[in-house]
Structure formats: C-alpha cells, structure tokens
Coordinates of C-alpha atoms in Angstrom, one line a residue:
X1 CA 0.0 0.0 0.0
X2 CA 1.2 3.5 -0.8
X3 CA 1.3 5.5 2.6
X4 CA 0.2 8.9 2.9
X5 CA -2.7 10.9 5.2
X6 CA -6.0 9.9 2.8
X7 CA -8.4 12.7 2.3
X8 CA -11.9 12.1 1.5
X9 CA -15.4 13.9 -0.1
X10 CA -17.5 15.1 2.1
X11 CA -20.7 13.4 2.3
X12 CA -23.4 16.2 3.3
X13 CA -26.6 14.9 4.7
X14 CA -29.7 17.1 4.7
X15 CA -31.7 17.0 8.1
X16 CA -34.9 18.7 9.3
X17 CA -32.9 20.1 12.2
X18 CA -29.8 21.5 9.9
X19 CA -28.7 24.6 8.5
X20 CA -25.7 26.5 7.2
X21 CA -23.5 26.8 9.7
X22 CA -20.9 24.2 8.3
X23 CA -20.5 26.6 5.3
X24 CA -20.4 29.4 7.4
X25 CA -18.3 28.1 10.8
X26 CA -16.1 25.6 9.3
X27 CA -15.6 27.3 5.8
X28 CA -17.5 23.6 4.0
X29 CA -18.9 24.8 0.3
X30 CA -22.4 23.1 0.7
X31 CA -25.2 22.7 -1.9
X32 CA -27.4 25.4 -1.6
X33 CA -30.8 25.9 -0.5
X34 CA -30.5 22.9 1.8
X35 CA -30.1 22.4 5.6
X36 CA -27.5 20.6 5.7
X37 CA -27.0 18.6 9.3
X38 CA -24.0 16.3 8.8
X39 CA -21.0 15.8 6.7
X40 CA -20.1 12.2 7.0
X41 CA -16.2 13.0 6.8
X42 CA -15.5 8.8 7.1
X43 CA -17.4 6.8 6.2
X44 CA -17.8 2.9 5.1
X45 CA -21.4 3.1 4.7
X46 CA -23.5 1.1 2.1
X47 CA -25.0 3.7 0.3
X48 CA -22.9 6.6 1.8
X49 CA -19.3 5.7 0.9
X50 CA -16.3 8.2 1.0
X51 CA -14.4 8.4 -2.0
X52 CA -10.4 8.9 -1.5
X53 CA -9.7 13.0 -3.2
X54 CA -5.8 12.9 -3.4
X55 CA -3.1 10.7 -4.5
X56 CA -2.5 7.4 -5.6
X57 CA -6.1 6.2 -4.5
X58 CA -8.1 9.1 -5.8
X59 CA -11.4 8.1 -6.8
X60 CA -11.5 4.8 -4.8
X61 CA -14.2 4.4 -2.5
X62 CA -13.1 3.8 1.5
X63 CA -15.1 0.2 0.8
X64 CA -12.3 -0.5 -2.2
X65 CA -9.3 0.8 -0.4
X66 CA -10.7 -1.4 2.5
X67 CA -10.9 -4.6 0.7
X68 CA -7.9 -3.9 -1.3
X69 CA -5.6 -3.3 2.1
X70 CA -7.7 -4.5 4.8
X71 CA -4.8 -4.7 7.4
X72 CA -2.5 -2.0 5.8
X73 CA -5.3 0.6 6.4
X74 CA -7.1 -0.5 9.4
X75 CA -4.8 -2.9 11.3
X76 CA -4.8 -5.2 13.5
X77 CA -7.3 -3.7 16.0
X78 CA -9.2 -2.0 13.6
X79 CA -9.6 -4.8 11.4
X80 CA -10.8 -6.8 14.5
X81 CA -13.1 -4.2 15.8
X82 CA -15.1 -3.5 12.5
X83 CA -16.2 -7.1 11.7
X84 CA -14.7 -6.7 8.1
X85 CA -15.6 -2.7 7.6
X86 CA -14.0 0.3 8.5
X87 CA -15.0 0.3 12.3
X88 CA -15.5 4.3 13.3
X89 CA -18.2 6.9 11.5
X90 CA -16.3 10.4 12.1
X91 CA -18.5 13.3 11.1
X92 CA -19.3 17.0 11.9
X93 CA -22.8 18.4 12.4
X94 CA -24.8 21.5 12.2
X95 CA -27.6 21.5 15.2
X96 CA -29.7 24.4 14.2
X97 CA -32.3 23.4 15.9
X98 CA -32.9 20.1 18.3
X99 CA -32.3 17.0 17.3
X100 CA -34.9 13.7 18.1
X101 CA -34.3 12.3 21.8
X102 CA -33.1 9.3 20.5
X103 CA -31.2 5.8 22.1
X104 CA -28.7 3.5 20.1
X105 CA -28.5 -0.2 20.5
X106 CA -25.3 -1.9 21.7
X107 CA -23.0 -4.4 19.5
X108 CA -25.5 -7.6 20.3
X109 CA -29.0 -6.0 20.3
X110 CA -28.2 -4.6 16.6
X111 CA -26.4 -7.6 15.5
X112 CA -30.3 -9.4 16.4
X113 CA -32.4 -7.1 14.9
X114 CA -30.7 -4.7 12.6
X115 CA -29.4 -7.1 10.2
X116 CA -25.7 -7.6 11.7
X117 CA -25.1 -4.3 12.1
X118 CA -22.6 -2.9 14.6
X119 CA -24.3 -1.2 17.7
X120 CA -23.3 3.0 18.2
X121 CA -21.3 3.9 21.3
X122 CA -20.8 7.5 20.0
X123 CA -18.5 10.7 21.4
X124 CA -19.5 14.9 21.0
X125 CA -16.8 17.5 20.7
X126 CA -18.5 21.0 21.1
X127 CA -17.0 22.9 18.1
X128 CA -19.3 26.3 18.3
X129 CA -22.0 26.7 20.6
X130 CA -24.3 29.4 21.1
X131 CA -25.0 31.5 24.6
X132 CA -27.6 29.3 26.5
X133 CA -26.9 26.0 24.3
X134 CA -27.9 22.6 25.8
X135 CA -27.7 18.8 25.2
X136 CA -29.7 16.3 26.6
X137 CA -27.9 13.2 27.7
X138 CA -29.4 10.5 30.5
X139 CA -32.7 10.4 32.3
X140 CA -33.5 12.2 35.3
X141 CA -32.8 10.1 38.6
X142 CA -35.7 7.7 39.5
X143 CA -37.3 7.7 36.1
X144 CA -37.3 3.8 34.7
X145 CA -38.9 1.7 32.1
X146 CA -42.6 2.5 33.5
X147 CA -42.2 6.1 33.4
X148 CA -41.0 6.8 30.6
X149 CA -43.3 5.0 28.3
X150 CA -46.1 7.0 30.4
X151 CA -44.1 9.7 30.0
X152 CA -44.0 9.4 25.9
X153 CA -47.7 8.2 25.5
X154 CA -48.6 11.7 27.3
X155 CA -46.4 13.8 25.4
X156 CA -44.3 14.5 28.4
X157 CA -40.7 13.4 27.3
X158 CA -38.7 16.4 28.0
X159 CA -39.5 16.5 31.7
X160 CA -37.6 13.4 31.8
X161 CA -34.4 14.4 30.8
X162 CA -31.3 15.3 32.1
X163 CA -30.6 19.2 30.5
X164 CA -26.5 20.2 30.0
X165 CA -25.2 23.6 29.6
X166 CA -22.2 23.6 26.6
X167 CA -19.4 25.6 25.8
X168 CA -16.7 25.4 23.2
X169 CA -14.6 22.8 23.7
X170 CA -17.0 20.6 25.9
X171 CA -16.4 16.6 25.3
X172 CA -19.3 14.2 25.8
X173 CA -19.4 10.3 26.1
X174 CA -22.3 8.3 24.9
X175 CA -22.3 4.5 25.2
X176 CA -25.0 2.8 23.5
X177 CA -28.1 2.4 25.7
X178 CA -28.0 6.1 26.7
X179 CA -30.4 8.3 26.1
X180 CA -29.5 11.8 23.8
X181 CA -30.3 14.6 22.1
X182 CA -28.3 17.8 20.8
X183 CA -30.1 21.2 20.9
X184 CA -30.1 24.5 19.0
X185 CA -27.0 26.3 18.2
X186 CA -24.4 23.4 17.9
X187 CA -21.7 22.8 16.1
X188 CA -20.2 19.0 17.0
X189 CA -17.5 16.5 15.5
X190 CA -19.0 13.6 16.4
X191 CA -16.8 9.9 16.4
X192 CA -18.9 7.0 16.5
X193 CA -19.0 3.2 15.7
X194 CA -19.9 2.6 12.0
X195 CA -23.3 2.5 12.4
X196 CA -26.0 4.4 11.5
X197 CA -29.1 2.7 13.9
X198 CA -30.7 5.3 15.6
X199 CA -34.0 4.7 17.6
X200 CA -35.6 7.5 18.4
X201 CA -39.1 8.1 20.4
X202 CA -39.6 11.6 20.4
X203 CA -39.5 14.5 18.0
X204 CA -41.0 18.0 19.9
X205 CA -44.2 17.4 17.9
X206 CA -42.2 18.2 14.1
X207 CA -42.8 16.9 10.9
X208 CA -39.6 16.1 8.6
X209 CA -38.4 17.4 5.1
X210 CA -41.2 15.9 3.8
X211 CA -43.8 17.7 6.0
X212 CA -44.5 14.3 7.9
X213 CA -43.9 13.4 11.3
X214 CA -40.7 11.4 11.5
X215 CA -41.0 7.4 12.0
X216 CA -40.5 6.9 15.6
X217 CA -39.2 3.6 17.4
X218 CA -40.5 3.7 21.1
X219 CA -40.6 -0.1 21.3
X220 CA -37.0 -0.7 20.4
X221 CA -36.1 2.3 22.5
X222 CA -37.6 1.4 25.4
X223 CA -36.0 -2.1 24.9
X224 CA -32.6 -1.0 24.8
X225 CA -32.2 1.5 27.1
X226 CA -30.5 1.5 30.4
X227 CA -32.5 2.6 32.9
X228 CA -30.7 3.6 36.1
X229 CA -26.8 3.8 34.8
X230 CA -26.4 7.3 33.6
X231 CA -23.8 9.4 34.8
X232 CA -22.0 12.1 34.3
X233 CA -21.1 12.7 30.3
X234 CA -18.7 14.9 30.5
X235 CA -15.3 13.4 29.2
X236 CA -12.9 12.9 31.9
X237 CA -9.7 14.6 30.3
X238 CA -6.4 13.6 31.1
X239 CA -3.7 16.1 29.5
X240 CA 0.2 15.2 28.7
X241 CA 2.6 17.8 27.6
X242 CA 4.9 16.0 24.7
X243 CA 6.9 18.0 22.5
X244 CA 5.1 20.4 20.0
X245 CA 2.0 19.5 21.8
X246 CA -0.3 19.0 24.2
X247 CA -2.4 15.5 24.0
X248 CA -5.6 15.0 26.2
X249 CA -7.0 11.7 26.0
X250 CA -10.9 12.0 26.1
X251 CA -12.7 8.6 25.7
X252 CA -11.5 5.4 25.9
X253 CA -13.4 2.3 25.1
X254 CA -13.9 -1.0 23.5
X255 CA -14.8 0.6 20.3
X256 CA -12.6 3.4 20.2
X257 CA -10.4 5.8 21.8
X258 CA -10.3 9.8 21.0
X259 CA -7.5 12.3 22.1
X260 CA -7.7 16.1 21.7
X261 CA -4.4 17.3 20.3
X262 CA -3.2 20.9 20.8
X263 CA -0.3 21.1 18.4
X264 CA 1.9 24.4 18.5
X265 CA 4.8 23.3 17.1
X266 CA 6.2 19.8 15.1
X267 CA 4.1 17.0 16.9
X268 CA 6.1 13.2 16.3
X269 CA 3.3 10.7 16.3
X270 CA 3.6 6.5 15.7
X271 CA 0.6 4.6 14.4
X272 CA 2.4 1.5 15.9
X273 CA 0.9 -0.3 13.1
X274 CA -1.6 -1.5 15.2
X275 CA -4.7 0.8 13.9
X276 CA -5.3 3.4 11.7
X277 CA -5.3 7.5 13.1
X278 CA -8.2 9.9 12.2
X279 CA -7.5 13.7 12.3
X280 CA -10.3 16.0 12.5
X281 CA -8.8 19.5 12.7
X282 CA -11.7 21.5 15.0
X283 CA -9.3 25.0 15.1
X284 CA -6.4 26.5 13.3
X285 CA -4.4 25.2 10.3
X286 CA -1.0 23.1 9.8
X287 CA 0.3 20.4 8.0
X288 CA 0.5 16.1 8.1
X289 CA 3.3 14.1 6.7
X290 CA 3.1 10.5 6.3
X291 CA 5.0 8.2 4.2
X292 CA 7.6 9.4 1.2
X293 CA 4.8 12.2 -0.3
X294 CA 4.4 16.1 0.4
X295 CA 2.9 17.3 3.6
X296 CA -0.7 17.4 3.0
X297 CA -2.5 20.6 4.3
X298 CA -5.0 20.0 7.3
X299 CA -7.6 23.1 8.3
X300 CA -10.3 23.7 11.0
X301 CA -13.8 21.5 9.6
X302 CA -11.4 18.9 7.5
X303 CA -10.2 15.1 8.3
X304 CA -7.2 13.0 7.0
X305 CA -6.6 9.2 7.9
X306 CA -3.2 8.2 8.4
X307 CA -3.1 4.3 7.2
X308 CA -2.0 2.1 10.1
X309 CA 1.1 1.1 8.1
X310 CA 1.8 4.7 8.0
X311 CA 4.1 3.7 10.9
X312 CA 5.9 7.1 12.0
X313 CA 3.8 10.6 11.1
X314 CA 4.1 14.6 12.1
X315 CA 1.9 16.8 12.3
X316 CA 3.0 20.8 12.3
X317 CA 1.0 23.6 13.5
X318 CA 0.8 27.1 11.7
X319 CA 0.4 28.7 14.8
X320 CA -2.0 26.5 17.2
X321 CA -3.5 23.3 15.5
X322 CA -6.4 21.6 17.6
X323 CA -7.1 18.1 16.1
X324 CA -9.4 15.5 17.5
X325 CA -7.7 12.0 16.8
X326 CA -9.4 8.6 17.3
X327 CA -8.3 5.2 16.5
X328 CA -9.1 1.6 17.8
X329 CA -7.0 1.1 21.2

C-alpha cells in the first residue's frame, strides 16, 4: 500500500434540524438551498461511501481501499473491531435546531435485529455553541422503564431528561443504551461506531423534510435502554505535555479511543501499526506528513486518515492546531 494521510469527499446529509452553519463556521462549500445537518467525513457506509480525493487512490471508494488493504489501512485492531468494515463513523454536524431524543442499540442487540449491524457507542466534541446551548444526555434520577413510556404516551418526554449547559470545547461520552439529544445552536464532530441505527421516540411534535412526522421507534427504545446507569457525560480529560503538543485523551473504550491534540509546534506521532489515526482539525491550520509524499494541508472542519502502516507521522501547526484524533486502542 502507498502510505500517505487519505483525504476524503464530504458526504453532506440534509436533516430537518440542519442549516448552514458548516458553510459558514467551518468554511465547507455546501449545496445550496438545503439544511445541511451532517458531513459524513469517514465513512464505510452502504450507500454513503467516502471516496479517497488525493493521491494514488483518488477516486476509490473507503469500501475498495478497505478490501484492497484491509490490514494495511485498518490494522490489526481495527480490522478486529469493525467485523470486516472500516470500524469508526467520524462526522461534523450543524444543530440548528434540536435534534430527536433518541437511544442506540449496543453491539448484540443490533447484531439481532438490525441485520448484523454494529451497535453506536458514539462521542461529542463541542466545536461552536451558542450562549444558552444545551444537550440532553441520560434520564433524570428515578425515572425507569414505567415512566417513561407514560411519559411518551402523554407527550411528556422532555421532563424526563437530564438538561446540559455547553461551551466550546466541551467533550461528551455516549455508550449505546444512553439516552440523547443535541439542541439548538451546535456545532459538534462527532466519532462513533460505523453504524447508523438510531432509535428515536420523540421529536418536539415536528414533521420532517417531507412535512410528515418522522417514523418513531418507542418499542426498540424502550427495549434498549439502560434505565438507572447514567452518569455524568462529561469526558474525563487527562492532559500530557509532549513536545510540540499537548495530547488530552478523552474517551477510551472497547470501540474506540479519542485524544484532543493541541499542536503548537512539530508533533512526532507512531501509528504503531496497530490501527489506523483519524485527524479531524476542529481550530487552526497546519500540516500532516506521512510516508515518502508532500505534507498534506489540514484546516479547521477537514479530516485525513493516516493508514496504520503509516508507521511514524508529524503533524505541524501554523500557529496552534487543535485536532481530535481517534483510533481503535
């Protein structure tokens, strides 16, 4: 396999809850006239497939490059962890306005009734926020299984909830089973399994693009929920100065682990050859160099993925470079 940082298409998504702001926060050239909510930056998706923009492999889907170098691109753990497709979704999204309170399924409960599909333990990055915005993530204490189908039956889900104030800069960690939503004025990168099985069982009384009310899925959500284990979302960050950089690791799980990466000068990184790196740059500009090709340019609301036979990459601020990099631990 030819090594060098991979650079996809965006994949823009259009969503009842979406707008402009990834045209006009994170500099994205969107189609117009649409609210766009998501660009899939990753993605091995049937039907929503990134296609490789530079290089050798320009113009080859993620799913080619994937069976073509399965172990070269992924490795090891991320060949493992993806049962035969790429394993992470990485994405950014414009919350205009709320999203659906929604639940995912873990690994098993999809693998039963979604087809095979990988379950979606998920993490939120707080790119932009507006003053006043809020997530929703958990239940309130004491409300189980009992209450909260009264609670939906009689219209009364957001009472429910447990409400979070955001800032910039805010991490959040969502294991499958936990109930979500993302207000108003957001601006997230969002790493998740590769899965796009979302169940969700209430929608603030909306209708969708199509000016009817979205499907909802309060059976399967009330199913795979986990009543009584919420905690507290926010990311417990653990910060290491290294040279040209500051790395804070933010989740670490089964399905993946994400670091935040505040680069000020020449970072040294190592793939180890054990799983692939994505970089999502979230502020600033600078520069990745992997294999025998030129630098390749990396900029606030853009992603690369460094092959895990990369081996040995840099990454070199023009000033200060945060990137969000997640991989398969």
């Amino acid at each position: 396999m030819d090594v060098y940082p991979l650079r996809f298409s965006d994949l823009f998504m259009e969503r009842v809850w979406g707008g402009r702001g990834l045209e006009r926060v994170l500099g994205k050239t969107l189609p117009p006239e649409k609210r766009i909510g998501e660009s899939w930056e990753v993605s091995d998706q049937p039907g929503a497939m990134s296609a490789v923009r530079n290089g050798a492999y320009a113009g080859l889907t993620l799913g080619e490059l994937r069976e073509r170098f399965p172990e070269e691109l992924m490795g090891p753990r991320g060949l493992a962890m993806g049962r035969g497709r790429f394993p992470l979704l990485i994405k950014f999204l414009d919350c205009e306005d709320r999203l659906s309170v929604q639940v995912h399924p873990d690994d098993a409960y999809a693998a039963a009734h979604e087809g095979g599909s990988l379950g979606k333990t998920e993490m939120w990055y707080v790119v932009a926020a507006e003053p006043g915005a809020v997530l929703w993530c958990g239940l309130k204490p004491g409300i189980d299984r009992p209450a909260l189908e009264s609670a939906i039956a009689e219209g009364r889900v957001p009472e429910t909830l447990a409400e979070v104030p955001v800032s910039p800069g805010d991490c959040f960690f969502i294991p499958a089973g936990t109930v979500h939503a993302l207000g108003g004025g957001l601006i997230i990168c969002e790493i998740q399994q590769n899965s796009d099985v979302t169940y969700r069982f209430y929608d603030w009384g909306r209708v969708g693009l199509d000016g009817r009310p979205r499907e909802l899925h309060v059976q399967k959500s009330l199913d795979v929920i986990r009543y009584g284990a919420d905690r507290n979302p926010r990311c417990l960050v653990q910060e290491m100065d290294v040279p040209g950089a500051t790395v804070a690791r933010l989740v670490t799980c089964p399905e993946f682990a994400a670091e935040k990466l505040v680069i000020t000068g020449l970072l040294e990184s190592n793939t180890g050859e054990t799983s692939f790196h994505a970089l999502s740059a979230v502020m600033g500009e600078g520069h990745v160099r992997a294999g025998e090709g030129a630098p390749e340019p990396l900029r606030r609301g853009e992603t690369l993925l460094i092959p895990s036979a990369a081996g040995r990459y840099e990454i070199e601020s023009a000033g200060e470079l945060v990137v969000l990099r997640a991989f398969v631990p």
